Amino acid sequence: MTRRQRQRLLRGALYASAVLVVLALVAVADWELLRRNFLDVDIAAEMFPDVLLVAARNTILYTALAFTFGLALGLVLALMRLSSIAPYRWFATAYIEVFRGLPALLTIFLVGFGIPIAFQTRWPVLAQITLGLGIVAAAYMAETIRAGIEAVPRGQMEAARSLGMSRGRAMASIVIPQGFRIIVPPLTNELVLLIKDTSLLFVLGTTPATKELTKFGRDVLTSRANATPLIVVGAVYLLITIPLTQVVAVLERRNARSR
Amino acid sequence: MSAVPAIRVEGLQKSFGANHVLRGIDFRVDVGEVVCVIGPSGSGKSTLLRCVNRLEEADDGSILIEGEDIRDPDADVDLLRSRIGMVFQSFNLFPHLSVLRNLTIAQRRVRRRGRDGADRVARENLARVGLAEKADAYPAHLSGGQQQRVAIARALSMEPDMMLFDEPTSALDPELVGEVLAVMRDLARDGMTMMIVTHEMGFAREVADRVVFMDGGVVVEEGPPDRVLGDPAHERTRRFLQMVR
């Protein structure tokens, strides 16, 4: 037997045993029980239309708010990290290290408990959500934005300055727009992560009108003692994230053509 | 010729770390004059040019632009720079903007011109460099020679008093050099004040009013192109010219 034949035989045996294991598990699994617990059509039907009109809507709203806040704060932090003023750099570095290092859940908790104590008032729930998730998102996005700005060739800043633009004007008109084009893929990635992180917001407390997808699904799961809601909300998440990444890919292709 | 030179440099010193690049440069360009700066790579000629509009900070000496000290901490550097057009070796067009927007963005943001006024100036200058039909193209779709001509038109759109060229043809394929030099020749004929760092000896001889030869961070000699390029006084100049031929 040649070396090549031996390799092919070995690979074939591996595939065959993997298929056998899967088949065995499929045969042994209790499909009727699975169906009843995960694919109960009646329970799934009960979740509509609220799963879309309330829960999915809230997930998208919270993501949009946190992303906008995170992007704005992230840009400020990125510029501080690139600043020639040392204390700005220190602050930005410390911020990024702290909020990338802490679990998002912990940060959201801190915001939820901290604000009422600090200001002796309860902030509107949307403000807490924006702040809690946005603080974390900003830390990640700051590093992405900084990398984008640094990827713009130095000649771009020089050309802008040679035309009489101030440093800030050159940043705003020439460098930052190019930097953002470079970081569209990693920013999309962070947006998708943020969509999923909205599932942590339940710790701020919810009312029926403020539930996002995961909390909504878990509440139905508890009340009906059935796992079907998890399948339903899972499908809704994919319904949001997959078209989003596809749209961004199309935008990016169109963008690449003008470069 | 005006009494105040367009550019006057005195005692200019510049180091990059331990590398002493400019060792006391005295240099001037009069209004309407075309000065070509030649010399081997590492001689400091590009650094001198970049110090003139303060893209590089000089360590010592004075740089007067039309009599104003650009190194003065109170000087309005942005305003001074807007009067000094600059053309780079690597073009440095803004790739995210159309050709027209490349030419209008500084007019609008720095000169505060309205859209119509800026567009008109931009189209005039595109026509001047022979690229009127490329207004809506993006830089990536132009050849190197076209990109450099757009870069010249971009600088001209600010209606500068003088132009600096930092090896404008060094990044070009040989067959594209001619179109850029032709544009520069037209500019010189129109009386533009120009400081040109270049390796194009033929162009320097034809267009320059004065040629400055630099080596080792000093000006070795300067004078009319026929004399400096045809019958140099210094051995170093002679050796350099033999090498580039």
PDB file of C-alpha atoms in Angstrom, chain A:
ATOM      1  CA  MET A   1       0.000   0.000   0.000  1.00  0.00           C
ATOM      2  CA  THR A   2       1.390   3.392  -0.907  1.00  0.00           C
ATOM      3  CA  ARG A   3       1.573   6.207   1.598  1.00  0.00           C
ATOM      4  CA  ARG A   4      -1.197   7.976  -0.223  1.00  0.00           C
ATOM      5  CA  GLN A   5      -3.565   5.019  -0.203  1.00  0.00           C
ATOM      6  CA  ARG A   6      -2.954   4.547   3.495  1.00  0.00           C
ATOM      7  CA  GLN A   7      -3.869   8.165   4.156  1.00  0.00           C
ATOM      8  CA  ARG A   8      -7.044   7.858   2.131  1.00  0.00           C
ATOM      9  CA  LEU A   9      -8.074   4.715   3.989  1.00  0.00           C
ATOM     10  CA  LEU A  10      -7.460   6.348   7.350  1.00  0.00           C
ATOM     11  CA  ARG A  11      -9.509   9.392   6.395  1.00  0.00           C
ATOM     12  CA  GLY A  12     -12.349   7.192   5.164  1.00  0.00           C
ATOM     13  CA  ALA A  13     -12.380   5.273   8.444  1.00  0.00           C
ATOM     14  CA  LEU A  14     -12.540   8.529  10.412  1.00  0.00           C
ATOM     15  CA  TYR A  15     -15.490   9.820   8.397  1.00  0.00           C
ATOM     16  CA  ALA A  16     -17.292   6.500   8.697  1.00  0.00           C
ATOM     17  CA  SER A  17     -16.924   6.376  12.473  1.00  0.00           C
ATOM     18  CA  ALA A  18     -18.027  10.022  12.822  1.00  0.00           C
ATOM     19  CA  VAL A  19     -21.155   9.278  10.783  1.00  0.00           C
ATOM     20  CA  LEU A  20     -21.829   6.194  12.894  1.00  0.00           C
ATOM     21  CA  VAL A  21     -21.570   8.170  16.136  1.00  0.00           C
ATOM     22  CA  VAL A  22     -24.004  10.800  14.834  1.00  0.00           C
ATOM     23  CA  LEU A  23     -26.417   8.146  13.615  1.00  0.00           C
ATOM     24  CA  ALA A  24     -26.232   6.374  16.954  1.00  0.00           C
ATOM     25  CA  LEU A  25     -26.983   9.583  18.843  1.00  0.00           C
ATOM     26  CA  VAL A  26     -29.874  10.347  16.486  1.00  0.00           C
ATOM     27  CA  ALA A  27     -31.264   6.867  16.951  1.00  0.00           C
ATOM     28  CA  VAL A  28     -30.959   6.945  20.717  1.00  0.00           C
ATOM     29  CA  ALA A  29     -32.382  10.484  21.174  1.00  0.00           C
ATOM     30  CA  ASP A  30     -36.027  10.720  22.186  1.00  0.00           C
ATOM     31  CA  TRP A  31     -37.360  12.713  19.233  1.00  0.00           C
ATOM     32  CA  GLU A  32     -40.920  12.864  20.463  1.00  0.00           C
ATOM     33  CA  LEU A  33     -39.802  14.410  23.753  1.00  0.00           C
ATOM     34  CA  LEU A  34     -37.514  16.845  21.949  1.00  0.00           C
ATOM     35  CA  ARG A  35     -40.323  17.886  19.648  1.00  0.00           C
ATOM     36  CA  ARG A  36     -42.691  18.493  22.523  1.00  0.00           C
ATOM     37  CA  ASN A  37     -40.139  20.536  24.485  1.00  0.00           C
ATOM     38  CA  PHE A  38     -38.495  22.554  21.730  1.00  0.00           C
ATOM     39  CA  LEU A  39     -40.916  22.714  18.820  1.00  0.00           C
ATOM     40  CA  ASP A  40     -44.341  23.195  20.335  1.00  0.00           C
ATOM     41  CA  VAL A  41     -46.239  24.958  17.576  1.00  0.00           C
ATOM     42  CA  ASP A  42     -48.962  26.268  19.887  1.00  0.00           C
ATOM     43  CA  ILE A  43     -46.496  27.957  22.221  1.00  0.00           C
ATOM     44  CA  ALA A  44     -44.552  29.369  19.293  1.00  0.00           C
ATOM     45  CA  ALA A  45     -47.758  30.785  17.820  1.00  0.00           C
ATOM     46  CA  GLU A  46     -48.679  32.419  21.145  1.00  0.00           C
ATOM     47  CA  MET A  47     -45.447  34.395  21.099  1.00  0.00           C
ATOM     48  CA  PHE A  48     -46.499  36.299  17.992  1.00  0.00           C
ATOM     49  CA  PRO A  49     -46.792  39.147  17.325  1.00  0.00           C
ATOM     50  CA  ASP A  50     -45.159  40.381  20.575  1.00  0.00           C
ATOM     51  CA  VAL A  51     -41.870  38.615  19.917  1.00  0.00           C
ATOM     52  CA  LEU A  52     -41.464  40.860  16.861  1.00  0.00           C
ATOM     53  CA  LEU A  53     -43.395  44.009  17.797  1.00  0.00           C
ATOM     54  CA  VAL A  54     -42.039  44.299  21.335  1.00  0.00           C
ATOM     55  CA  ALA A  55     -39.016  42.066  21.910  1.00  0.00           C
ATOM     56  CA  ALA A  56     -37.235  42.286  18.546  1.00  0.00           C
ATOM     57  CA  ARG A  57     -38.061  45.965  18.308  1.00  0.00           C
ATOM     58  CA  ASN A  58     -36.488  46.571  21.728  1.00  0.00           C
ATOM     59  CA  THR A  59     -33.401  44.521  20.871  1.00  0.00           C
ATOM     60  CA  ILE A  60     -32.865  46.617  17.740  1.00  0.00           C
ATOM     61  CA  LEU A  61     -33.596  49.876  19.551  1.00  0.00           C
ATOM     62  CA  TYR A  62     -31.185  49.098  22.418  1.00  0.00           C
ATOM     63  CA  THR A  63     -28.496  48.026  19.976  1.00  0.00           C
ATOM     64  CA  ALA A  64     -28.889  51.197  17.917  1.00  0.00           C
ATOM     65  CA  LEU A  65     -28.724  53.446  20.987  1.00  0.00           C
ATOM     66  CA  ALA A  66     -25.709  51.681  22.489  1.00  0.00           C
ATOM     67  CA  PHE A  67     -23.910  51.537  19.144  1.00  0.00           C
ATOM     68  CA  THR A  68     -24.414  55.243  18.496  1.00  0.00           C
ATOM     69  CA  PHE A  69     -23.281  56.180  21.987  1.00  0.00           C
ATOM     70  CA  GLY A  70     -20.387  53.711  21.866  1.00  0.00           C
ATOM     71  CA  LEU A  71     -19.237  54.952  18.464  1.00  0.00           C
ATOM     72  CA  ALA A  72     -19.249  58.592  19.570  1.00  0.00           C
ATOM     73  CA  LEU A  73     -17.475  57.884  22.857  1.00  0.00           C
ATOM     74  CA  GLY A  74     -15.135  55.423  21.107  1.00  0.00           C
ATOM     75  CA  LEU A  75     -14.107  58.099  18.603  1.00  0.00           C
ATOM     76  CA  VAL A  76     -13.358  60.533  21.426  1.00  0.00           C
ATOM     77  CA  LEU A  77     -11.313  57.867  23.247  1.00  0.00           C
ATOM     78  CA  ALA A  78      -9.432  56.937  20.059  1.00  0.00           C
ATOM     79  CA  LEU A  79      -8.494  60.587  19.473  1.00  0.00           C
ATOM     80  CA  MET A  80      -7.425  60.873  23.112  1.00  0.00           C
ATOM     81  CA  ARG A  81      -5.197  57.817  22.722  1.00  0.00           C
ATOM     82  CA  LEU A  82      -3.567  59.459  19.708  1.00  0.00           C
ATOM     83  CA  SER A  83      -3.286  62.837  21.429  1.00  0.00           C
ATOM     84  CA  SER A  84       0.047  64.493  22.083  1.00  0.00           C
ATOM     85  CA  ILE A  85      -1.217  65.383  25.576  1.00  0.00           C
ATOM     86  CA  ALA A  86      -0.089  62.624  27.927  1.00  0.00           C
ATOM     87  CA  PRO A  87      -2.952  62.732  30.497  1.00  0.00           C
ATOM     88  CA  TYR A  88      -5.475  62.244  27.665  1.00  0.00           C
ATOM     89  CA  ARG A  89      -3.565  59.163  26.542  1.00  0.00           C
ATOM     90  CA  TRP A  90      -3.427  57.814  30.093  1.00  0.00           C
ATOM     91  CA  PHE A  91      -7.126  58.319  30.644  1.00  0.00           C
ATOM     92  CA  ALA A  92      -8.081  56.652  27.361  1.00  0.00           C
ATOM     93  CA  THR A  93      -5.744  53.723  27.960  1.00  0.00           C
ATOM     94  CA  ALA A  94      -7.081  53.194  31.480  1.00  0.00           C
ATOM     95  CA  TYR A  95     -10.684  53.385  30.300  1.00  0.00           C
ATOM     96  CA  ILE A  96     -10.125  50.891  27.517  1.00  0.00           C
ATOM     97  CA  GLU A  97      -8.246  48.442  29.736  1.00  0.00           C
ATOM     98  CA  VAL A  98     -10.875  48.582  32.503  1.00  0.00           C
ATOM     99  CA  PHE A  99     -14.001  48.206  30.407  1.00  0.00           C
ATOM    100  CA  ARG A 100     -12.556  45.596  28.076  1.00  0.00           C
ATOM    101  CA  GLY A 101     -11.372  43.639  31.080  1.00  0.00           C
ATOM    102  CA  LEU A 102     -14.657  43.660  33.030  1.00  0.00           C
ATOM    103  CA  PRO A 103     -17.509  41.357  32.042  1.00  0.00           C
ATOM    104  CA  ALA A 104     -20.202  43.406  30.303  1.00  0.00           C
ATOM    105  CA  LEU A 105     -22.752  42.048  32.783  1.00  0.00           C
ATOM    106  CA  LEU A 106     -20.790  43.528  35.673  1.00  0.00           C
ATOM    107  CA  THR A 107     -20.547  46.955  34.023  1.00  0.00           C
ATOM    108  CA  ILE A 108     -24.274  47.003  33.325  1.00  0.00           C
ATOM    109  CA  PHE A 109     -24.926  46.086  36.960  1.00  0.00           C
ATOM    110  CA  LEU A 110     -22.641  48.875  38.140  1.00  0.00           C
ATOM    111  CA  VAL A 111     -24.467  51.406  35.985  1.00  0.00           C
ATOM    112  CA  GLY A 112     -27.858  50.126  37.087  1.00  0.00           C
ATOM    113  CA  PHE A 113     -27.024  50.348  40.783  1.00  0.00           C
ATOM    114  CA  GLY A 114     -24.597  53.240  40.597  1.00  0.00           C
ATOM    115  CA  ILE A 115     -26.718  55.868  38.884  1.00  0.00           C
ATOM    116  CA  PRO A 116     -29.679  55.855  41.326  1.00  0.00           C
ATOM    117  CA  ILE A 117     -27.266  56.073  44.244  1.00  0.00           C
ATOM    118  CA  ALA A 118     -25.042  58.721  42.682  1.00  0.00           C
ATOM    119  CA  PHE A 119     -27.830  61.010  41.515  1.00  0.00           C
ATOM    120  CA  GLN A 120     -30.623  60.044  43.910  1.00  0.00           C
ATOM    121  CA  THR A 121     -32.980  59.588  40.957  1.00  0.00           C
ATOM    122  CA  ARG A 122     -33.819  56.756  38.631  1.00  0.00           C
ATOM    123  CA  TRP A 123     -32.810  57.609  35.108  1.00  0.00           C
ATOM    124  CA  PRO A 124     -35.133  56.679  32.260  1.00  0.00           C
ATOM    125  CA  VAL A 125     -34.553  53.056  31.402  1.00  0.00           C
ATOM    126  CA  LEU A 126     -33.375  53.885  27.869  1.00  0.00           C
ATOM    127  CA  ALA A 127     -30.689  56.189  29.257  1.00  0.00           C
ATOM    128  CA  GLN A 128     -29.437  53.453  31.582  1.00  0.00           C
ATOM    129  CA  ILE A 129     -29.403  50.946  28.756  1.00  0.00           C
ATOM    130  CA  THR A 130     -27.544  53.285  26.418  1.00  0.00           C
ATOM    131  CA  LEU A 131     -24.978  54.072  29.070  1.00  0.00           C
ATOM    132  CA  GLY A 132     -24.538  50.529  30.392  1.00  0.00           C
ATOM    133  CA  LEU A 133     -23.990  48.861  27.027  1.00  0.00           C
ATOM    134  CA  GLY A 134     -22.440  51.917  25.371  1.00  0.00           C
ATOM    135  CA  ILE A 135     -19.686  52.217  27.981  1.00  0.00           C
ATOM    136  CA  VAL A 136     -18.545  48.698  27.163  1.00  0.00           C
ATOM    137  CA  ALA A 137     -18.975  49.089  23.400  1.00  0.00           C
ATOM    138  CA  ALA A 138     -16.935  52.314  23.432  1.00  0.00           C
ATOM    139  CA  ALA A 139     -13.920  50.530  24.905  1.00  0.00           C
ATOM    140  CA  TYR A 140     -13.840  47.990  22.077  1.00  0.00           C
ATOM    141  CA  MET A 141     -14.652  50.477  19.341  1.00  0.00           C
ATOM    142  CA  ALA A 142     -11.999  52.950  20.527  1.00  0.00           C
ATOM    143  CA  GLU A 143      -9.269  50.436  19.718  1.00  0.00           C
ATOM    144  CA  THR A 144     -10.818  49.608  16.352  1.00  0.00           C
ATOM    145  CA  ILE A 145     -11.165  53.281  15.435  1.00  0.00           C
ATOM    146  CA  ARG A 146      -7.608  54.018  16.530  1.00  0.00           C
ATOM    147  CA  ALA A 147      -6.330  51.227  14.310  1.00  0.00           C
ATOM    148  CA  GLY A 148      -8.352  52.664  11.403  1.00  0.00           C
ATOM    149  CA  ILE A 149      -6.975  56.164  11.883  1.00  0.00           C
ATOM    150  CA  GLU A 150      -3.428  54.839  12.132  1.00  0.00           C
ATOM    151  CA  ALA A 151      -3.902  52.846   8.922  1.00  0.00           C
ATOM    152  CA  VAL A 152      -4.437  56.050   6.915  1.00  0.00           C
ATOM    153  CA  PRO A 153      -1.091  56.970   5.305  1.00  0.00           C
ATOM    154  CA  ARG A 154       0.719  59.904   6.890  1.00  0.00           C
ATOM    155  CA  GLY A 155       0.837  61.684   3.521  1.00  0.00           C
ATOM    156  CA  GLN A 156      -2.916  62.264   3.768  1.00  0.00           C
ATOM    157  CA  MET A 157      -2.520  64.406   6.892  1.00  0.00           C
ATOM    158  CA  GLU A 158       0.466  66.188   5.332  1.00  0.00           C
ATOM    159  CA  ALA A 159      -1.406  66.947   2.111  1.00  0.00           C
ATOM    160  CA  ALA A 160      -4.358  68.321   4.084  1.00  0.00           C
ATOM    161  CA  ARG A 161      -2.094  70.461   6.290  1.00  0.00           C
ATOM    162  CA  SER A 162      -0.193  71.749   3.241  1.00  0.00           C
ATOM    163  CA  LEU A 163      -3.508  73.070   1.922  1.00  0.00           C
ATOM    164  CA  GLY A 164      -3.923  75.114   5.083  1.00  0.00           C
ATOM    165  CA  MET A 165      -6.270  72.851   7.041  1.00  0.00           C
ATOM    166  CA  SER A 166      -5.840  72.801  10.821  1.00  0.00           C
ATOM    167  CA  ARG A 167      -5.045  69.469  12.452  1.00  0.00           C
ATOM    168  CA  GLY A 168      -8.624  69.046  13.645  1.00  0.00           C
ATOM    169  CA  ARG A 169     -10.097  69.967  10.280  1.00  0.00           C
ATOM    170  CA  ALA A 170      -7.743  67.562   8.485  1.00  0.00           C
ATOM    171  CA  MET A 171      -8.728  64.797  10.931  1.00  0.00           C
ATOM    172  CA  ALA A 172     -12.443  65.432  10.447  1.00  0.00           C
ATOM    173  CA  SER A 173     -12.457  65.887   6.661  1.00  0.00           C
ATOM    174  CA  ILE A 174      -9.644  63.668   5.446  1.00  0.00           C
ATOM    175  CA  VAL A 175      -8.278  61.136   7.949  1.00  0.00           C
ATOM    176  CA  ILE A 176     -11.330  59.985   9.929  1.00  0.00           C
ATOM    177  CA  PRO A 177     -13.562  59.362   6.866  1.00  0.00           C
ATOM    178  CA  GLN A 178     -10.849  57.160   5.373  1.00  0.00           C
ATOM    179  CA  GLY A 179     -10.201  55.440   8.695  1.00  0.00           C
ATOM    180  CA  PHE A 180     -13.875  54.498   9.020  1.00  0.00           C
ATOM    181  CA  ARG A 181     -13.922  52.953   5.565  1.00  0.00           C
ATOM    182  CA  ILE A 182     -11.069  50.713   6.608  1.00  0.00           C
ATOM    183  CA  ILE A 183     -12.816  49.514   9.770  1.00  0.00           C
ATOM    184  CA  VAL A 184     -16.269  48.712   8.387  1.00  0.00           C
ATOM    185  CA  PRO A 185     -15.719  44.935   8.773  1.00  0.00           C
ATOM    186  CA  PRO A 186     -14.540  44.991  12.422  1.00  0.00           C
ATOM    187  CA  LEU A 187     -17.234  47.555  13.302  1.00  0.00           C
ATOM    188  CA  THR A 188     -19.870  45.242  11.833  1.00  0.00           C
ATOM    189  CA  ASN A 189     -18.469  42.506  13.987  1.00  0.00           C
ATOM    190  CA  GLU A 190     -18.815  44.720  17.056  1.00  0.00           C
ATOM    191  CA  LEU A 191     -22.369  45.594  16.087  1.00  0.00           C
ATOM    192  CA  VAL A 192     -23.268  41.894  15.949  1.00  0.00           C
ATOM    193  CA  LEU A 193     -21.640  41.326  19.344  1.00  0.00           C
ATOM    194  CA  LEU A 194     -23.635  44.253  20.685  1.00  0.00           C
ATOM    195  CA  ILE A 195     -26.917  42.804  19.397  1.00  0.00           C
ATOM    196  CA  LYS A 196     -26.204  39.697  21.416  1.00  0.00           C
ATOM    197  CA  ASP A 197     -25.053  41.649  24.468  1.00  0.00           C
ATOM    198  CA  THR A 198     -28.482  43.290  24.710  1.00  0.00           C
ATOM    199  CA  SER A 199     -29.473  39.946  26.283  1.00  0.00           C
ATOM    200  CA  LEU A 200     -27.591  41.079  29.409  1.00  0.00           C
ATOM    201  CA  LEU A 201     -29.807  44.115  29.925  1.00  0.00           C
ATOM    202  CA  PHE A 202     -32.392  42.187  31.957  1.00  0.00           C
ATOM    203  CA  VAL A 203     -30.296  42.939  35.039  1.00  0.00           C
ATOM    204  CA  LEU A 204     -31.514  46.539  34.861  1.00  0.00           C
ATOM    205  CA  GLY A 205     -35.030  45.255  35.485  1.00  0.00           C
ATOM    206  CA  THR A 206     -37.757  45.017  32.886  1.00  0.00           C
ATOM    207  CA  THR A 207     -41.440  45.675  32.375  1.00  0.00           C
ATOM    208  CA  PRO A 208     -43.513  43.866  29.736  1.00  0.00           C
ATOM    209  CA  ALA A 209     -42.919  46.790  27.403  1.00  0.00           C
ATOM    210  CA  THR A 210     -39.121  46.899  27.799  1.00  0.00           C
ATOM    211  CA  LYS A 211     -38.243  43.205  27.406  1.00  0.00           C
ATOM    212  CA  GLU A 212     -35.730  42.368  24.722  1.00  0.00           C
ATOM    213  CA  LEU A 213     -35.621  39.034  22.897  1.00  0.00           C
ATOM    214  CA  THR A 214     -33.781  36.849  25.379  1.00  0.00           C
ATOM    215  CA  LYS A 215     -35.706  38.058  28.429  1.00  0.00           C
ATOM    216  CA  PHE A 216     -38.956  37.721  26.505  1.00  0.00           C
ATOM    217  CA  GLY A 217     -38.089  34.153  25.534  1.00  0.00           C
ATOM    218  CA  ARG A 218     -36.990  33.186  29.025  1.00  0.00           C
ATOM    219  CA  ASP A 219     -40.206  34.524  30.571  1.00  0.00           C
ATOM    220  CA  VAL A 220     -42.317  32.432  28.227  1.00  0.00           C
ATOM    221  CA  LEU A 221     -40.057  29.484  28.926  1.00  0.00           C
ATOM    222  CA  THR A 222     -40.660  29.863  32.654  1.00  0.00           C
ATOM    223  CA  SER A 223     -44.391  30.400  32.456  1.00  0.00           C
ATOM    224  CA  ARG A 224     -45.018  27.501  30.057  1.00  0.00           C
ATOM    225  CA  ALA A 225     -42.250  25.188  31.277  1.00  0.00           C
ATOM    226  CA  ASN A 226     -41.251  24.597  27.698  1.00  0.00           C
ATOM    227  CA  ALA A 227     -38.085  25.428  25.730  1.00  0.00           C
ATOM    228  CA  THR A 228     -39.753  26.287  22.416  1.00  0.00           C
ATOM    229  CA  PRO A 229     -39.393  30.059  23.047  1.00  0.00           C
ATOM    230  CA  LEU A 230     -35.604  29.665  22.937  1.00  0.00           C
ATOM    231  CA  ILE A 231     -35.824  28.287  19.412  1.00  0.00           C
ATOM    232  CA  VAL A 232     -38.162  31.096  18.369  1.00  0.00           C
ATOM    233  CA  VAL A 233     -36.071  33.960  19.744  1.00  0.00           C
ATOM    234  CA  GLY A 234     -32.919  32.287  18.418  1.00  0.00           C
ATOM    235  CA  ALA A 235     -34.426  32.337  14.938  1.00  0.00           C
ATOM    236  CA  VAL A 236     -35.358  36.010  15.362  1.00  0.00           C
ATOM    237  CA  TYR A 237     -31.758  36.876  16.339  1.00  0.00           C
ATOM    238  CA  LEU A 238     -30.516  35.228  13.150  1.00  0.00           C
ATOM    239  CA  LEU A 239     -33.212  37.051  11.206  1.00  0.00           C
ATOM    240  CA  ILE A 240     -31.598  40.293  12.407  1.00  0.00           C
ATOM    241  CA  THR A 241     -27.893  39.457  12.271  1.00  0.00           C
ATOM    242  CA  ILE A 242     -27.610  37.568   8.979  1.00  0.00           C
ATOM    243  CA  PRO A 243     -29.274  40.221   6.758  1.00  0.00           C
ATOM    244  CA  LEU A 244     -27.232  42.871   8.578  1.00  0.00           C
ATOM    245  CA  THR A 245     -23.890  41.294   7.742  1.00  0.00           C
ATOM    246  CA  GLN A 246     -25.037  40.753   4.164  1.00  0.00           C
ATOM    247  CA  VAL A 247     -26.059  44.405   3.757  1.00  0.00           C
ATOM    248  CA  VAL A 248     -22.707  45.542   5.118  1.00  0.00           C
ATOM    249  CA  ALA A 249     -20.874  43.220   2.713  1.00  0.00           C
ATOM    250  CA  VAL A 250     -22.763  44.761  -0.217  1.00  0.00           C
ATOM    251  CA  LEU A 251     -22.036  48.299   1.007  1.00  0.00           C
ATOM    252  CA  GLU A 252     -18.398  47.429   1.372  1.00  0.00           C
ATOM    253  CA  ARG A 253     -18.152  46.060  -2.160  1.00  0.00           C
ATOM    254  CA  ARG A 254     -19.741  49.237  -3.505  1.00  0.00           C
ATOM    255  CA  ASN A 255     -17.324  51.269  -1.418  1.00  0.00           C
ATOM    256  CA  ALA A 256     -14.313  49.357  -2.715  1.00  0.00           C
ATOM    257  CA  ARG A 257     -15.240  50.268  -6.278  1.00  0.00           C
ATOM    258  CA  SER A 258     -14.792  53.997  -5.655  1.00  0.00           C
ATOM    259  CA  ARG A 259     -11.320  53.512  -4.261  1.00  0.00           C
TER     260      ARG A 259
END
